[in-house]
Amino acid sequence: MANVILDKSKRGWWKSAVFYELYPKSFQDTTGSGVGDLRGILSRLDYLETLGIDAIWLCPICASPQVDNGYDISDFCAIDPMFGTMADMEELIAESGKRGIGILIDLTLNHTSNQHVWFREALKSRDNPYHDYYVWRDGTPDVPPNDMRATFGGSAWTYVPELGQWYFHQFAVEQPDLNWENPMLRRELYDVIRFWVSKGVAGFRLDVIDQIAKDPDRKITANGPRLHEYFRELSREALLEEGLVTVGEAWGADTQRARLYSAPDGSELSMVFQFEHIGLDQQPGKDKWDLAPLSLPKLKDCFRRWQQELYGTGWNSLFFNNHDLPRIVSRWGEDGKYRVESAKMLATMLHGMQGTPYIYQGEELGMTNIRLPLEQYQDLEIHNLFRERSAQGYDPQDVMESIWARGRDNARTPMQWTSGPNAGFTTGTPWLPVNENYRQINAEAALADPNSIFYYYQKLIALRKRVPEFRDGSFTLLCPEDEQVFAYTRDTDGGHMLVVCNFSGTEAAFEIPEAFRNAEVLITNYESEAEILRPYEAKILHYKKI
Ligand code: GLC
């Protein structure tokens, strides 16, 4: 089936699209450095074209000391030499464009690296014009302005003795928060956006964007009072070209807020990443390291709400994975005997919904989590967690269990291309170990197997463009209390679609509604038919109104 190429200059093209999140550091190395690079991505564009995706969300490639893998940017308009040059980037945008693939740049507009020239200037004196680009409070070295904690551990305030002031950082010490109240700063950031628009990008993924309007005196991080005002200004000032897509990372979004962020008039953003579903398997009120079993009825209710409450009034992004999250097949599927079936089932459940689906690199291969000894992990969050929890008296074994289940490096292991050395990722030493299972799980094997997870995703992507119910259908949840089956319908005036997924590793009963008895099977992960749903069985049925 030929790929349908969407016209990216048209408003709303992304509503029929499927996006692919690419983590450059782990995608393809061409220099033997052990770190992926832009030329590596160029060399794999045919693979992405075969998959059929419409756009790539490229994790940060801007100049950075890499304290937080590029989410600490020191120059928004330069390419980190580790990844290549601006000429490579221009070639990547052009070559992707030829294949109908748009590029989204990942920008951290909430903070910079402490090596950014603005911060280095800000440190020079209180009256330096750049000083007010950051968030400062006067004080003495022993008492921080308040007890706010940084996401990666420790206080959210760091003291600068030369200035007699504390600066605010929601993440690492090396990631000082920007002060969006300063109009000069905002103008500089809009210039950054315009710079990348002039390079021909299709849009932006905006890192922790709901935290820009912070008010640390009132301990407000997400959803500050001026947030919508900033979004509207950004959209008005910098996103002038029709068709640009923006996806904002918004951990604090509920459906009401998301409706504003993604309002159909385009006054704010195109869509946000919200994380409500992602938090359902942790202990209430605790953080992601405190594991709890997933309740399927709760997961279903969560998706139902997002699907129904944004219908016609906003737009969902659909994802299970990203570079901060564990691999979904290991998390809510089964990464042993039923790895293939469960990976396909999870894809069916998600891609059947309304919104823009995001595939995270390797998800289309069913890549799994990894278990490494502590010293082999690279992520600062993992090491900070281990230090903090050990000091608090946690059993180190329990802390490792949490890291194996939730650590961000699970998603960041190198892409598995072949069964050859280092999975074909590098000829050098990979910056993070390759998962041992690469001999079985790799792109080469997937491309040679017509029943692979890869081709299942390819089919789902093509269906989204062919069958209008994927994009437009209203959502109705069936059997909300069922502990095994996730089933729903998508209905338009012209047709009806039924998605049925057995979310468990045992057989499950589900009665196909009368109206769908003779419907076309658009996709399924079992070849033969059966009365009962087999482990992780999934299917999508469809009929048109006559
Ligand atoms: C976002 C990114 C994450 C990063 C953090 C700080 O959550 O996805 O990887 O560490 O922001 O920039």
mmCIF file with all atom_site columns, C-alpha atoms and ligand atoms in Angstrom, residues 68 71 108 111 152 171 175 205 207-208 249 251 323-324 408 412, ligand 1:
data_model
loop_
_atom_site.group_PDB
_atom_site.id
_atom_site.type_symbol
_atom_site.label_atom_id
_atom_site.label_alt_id
_atom_site.label_comp_id
_atom_site.label_asym_id
_atom_site.label_entity_id
_atom_site.label_seq_id
_atom_site.pdbx_PDB_ins_code
_atom_site.Cartn_x
_atom_site.Cartn_y
_atom_site.Cartn_z
_atom_site.occupancy
_atom_site.B_iso_or_equiv
_atom_site.pdbx_formal_charge
_atom_site.auth_seq_id
_atom_site.auth_comp_id
_atom_site.auth_asym_id
_atom_site.auth_atom_id
_atom_site.pdbx_PDB_model_num
ATOM   1  C CA . ASP A 1 68  ? 20.240 15.853 30.993 1.00 0.00 ? 68  ASP A CA 1
ATOM   2  C CA . TYR A 1 71  ? 17.337 18.923 27.747 1.00 0.00 ? 71  TYR A CA 1
ATOM   3  C CA . THR A 1 108 ? 13.093 23.462 26.270 1.00 0.00 ? 108 THR A CA 1
ATOM   4  C CA . HIS A 1 111 ? 14.911 26.444 31.265 1.00 0.00 ? 111 HIS A CA 1
ATOM   5  C CA . PHE A 1 152 ? 15.763 15.235 39.917 1.00 0.00 ? 152 PHE A CA 1
ATOM   6  C CA . PHE A 1 171 ? 15.101 20.089 37.305 1.00 0.00 ? 171 PHE A CA 1
ATOM   7  C CA . GLN A 1 175 ? 19.054 23.670 34.376 1.00 0.00 ? 175 GLN A CA 1
ATOM   8  C CA . ARG A 1 205 ? 7.558  19.616 20.801 1.00 0.00 ? 205 ARG A CA 1
ATOM   9  C CA . ASP A 1 207 ? 9.298  20.533 26.816 1.00 0.00 ? 207 ASP A CA 1
ATOM   10 C CA . VAL A 1 208 ? 7.485  20.904 30.195 1.00 0.00 ? 208 VAL A CA 1
ATOM   11 C CA . GLU A 1 249 ? 4.409  18.417 27.408 1.00 0.00 ? 249 GLU A CA 1
ATOM   12 C CA . TRP A 1 251 ? 2.153  16.810 33.234 1.00 0.00 ? 251 TRP A CA 1
ATOM   13 C CA . HIS A 1 323 ? 12.201 8.676  26.303 1.00 0.00 ? 323 HIS A CA 1
ATOM   14 C CA . ASP A 1 324 ? 11.167 9.207  29.945 1.00 0.00 ? 324 ASP A CA 1
ATOM   15 C CA . ARG A 1 408 ? 14.214 6.353  32.020 1.00 0.00 ? 408 ARG A CA 1
ATOM   16 C CA . ARG A 1 412 ? 17.032 4.919  25.894 1.00 0.00 ? 412 ARG A CA 1
HETATM 17 C C1 . GLC B 2 .   ? 10.958 16.706 30.125 1.00 0.00 ? 1   GLC B C1 1
HETATM 18 C C2 . GLC B 2 .   ? 11.802 15.796 29.276 1.00 0.00 ? 1   GLC B C2 1
HETATM 19 C C3 . GLC B 2 .   ? 12.812 15.109 30.161 1.00 0.00 ? 1   GLC B C3 1
HETATM 20 C C4 . GLC B 2 .   ? 13.683 16.175 30.779 1.00 0.00 ? 1   GLC B C4 1
HETATM 21 C C5 . GLC B 2 .   ? 12.832 17.214 31.518 1.00 0.00 ? 1   GLC B C5 1
HETATM 22 C C6 . GLC B 2 .   ? 13.645 18.431 31.851 1.00 0.00 ? 1   GLC B C6 1
HETATM 23 O O1 . GLC B 2 .   ? 10.202 16.036 31.043 1.00 0.00 ? 1   GLC B O1 1
HETATM 24 O O2 . GLC B 2 .   ? 10.987 14.894 28.596 1.00 0.00 ? 1   GLC B O2 1
HETATM 25 O O3 . GLC B 2 .   ? 13.564 14.159 29.483 1.00 0.00 ? 1   GLC B O3 1
HETATM 26 O O4 . GLC B 2 .   ? 14.581 15.597 31.674 1.00 0.00 ? 1   GLC B O4 1
HETATM 27 O O5 . GLC B 2 .   ? 11.766 17.669 30.728 1.00 0.00 ? 1   GLC B O5 1
HETATM 28 O O6 . GLC B 2 .   ? 13.948 19.152 30.696 1.00 0.00 ? 1   GLC B O6 1
#
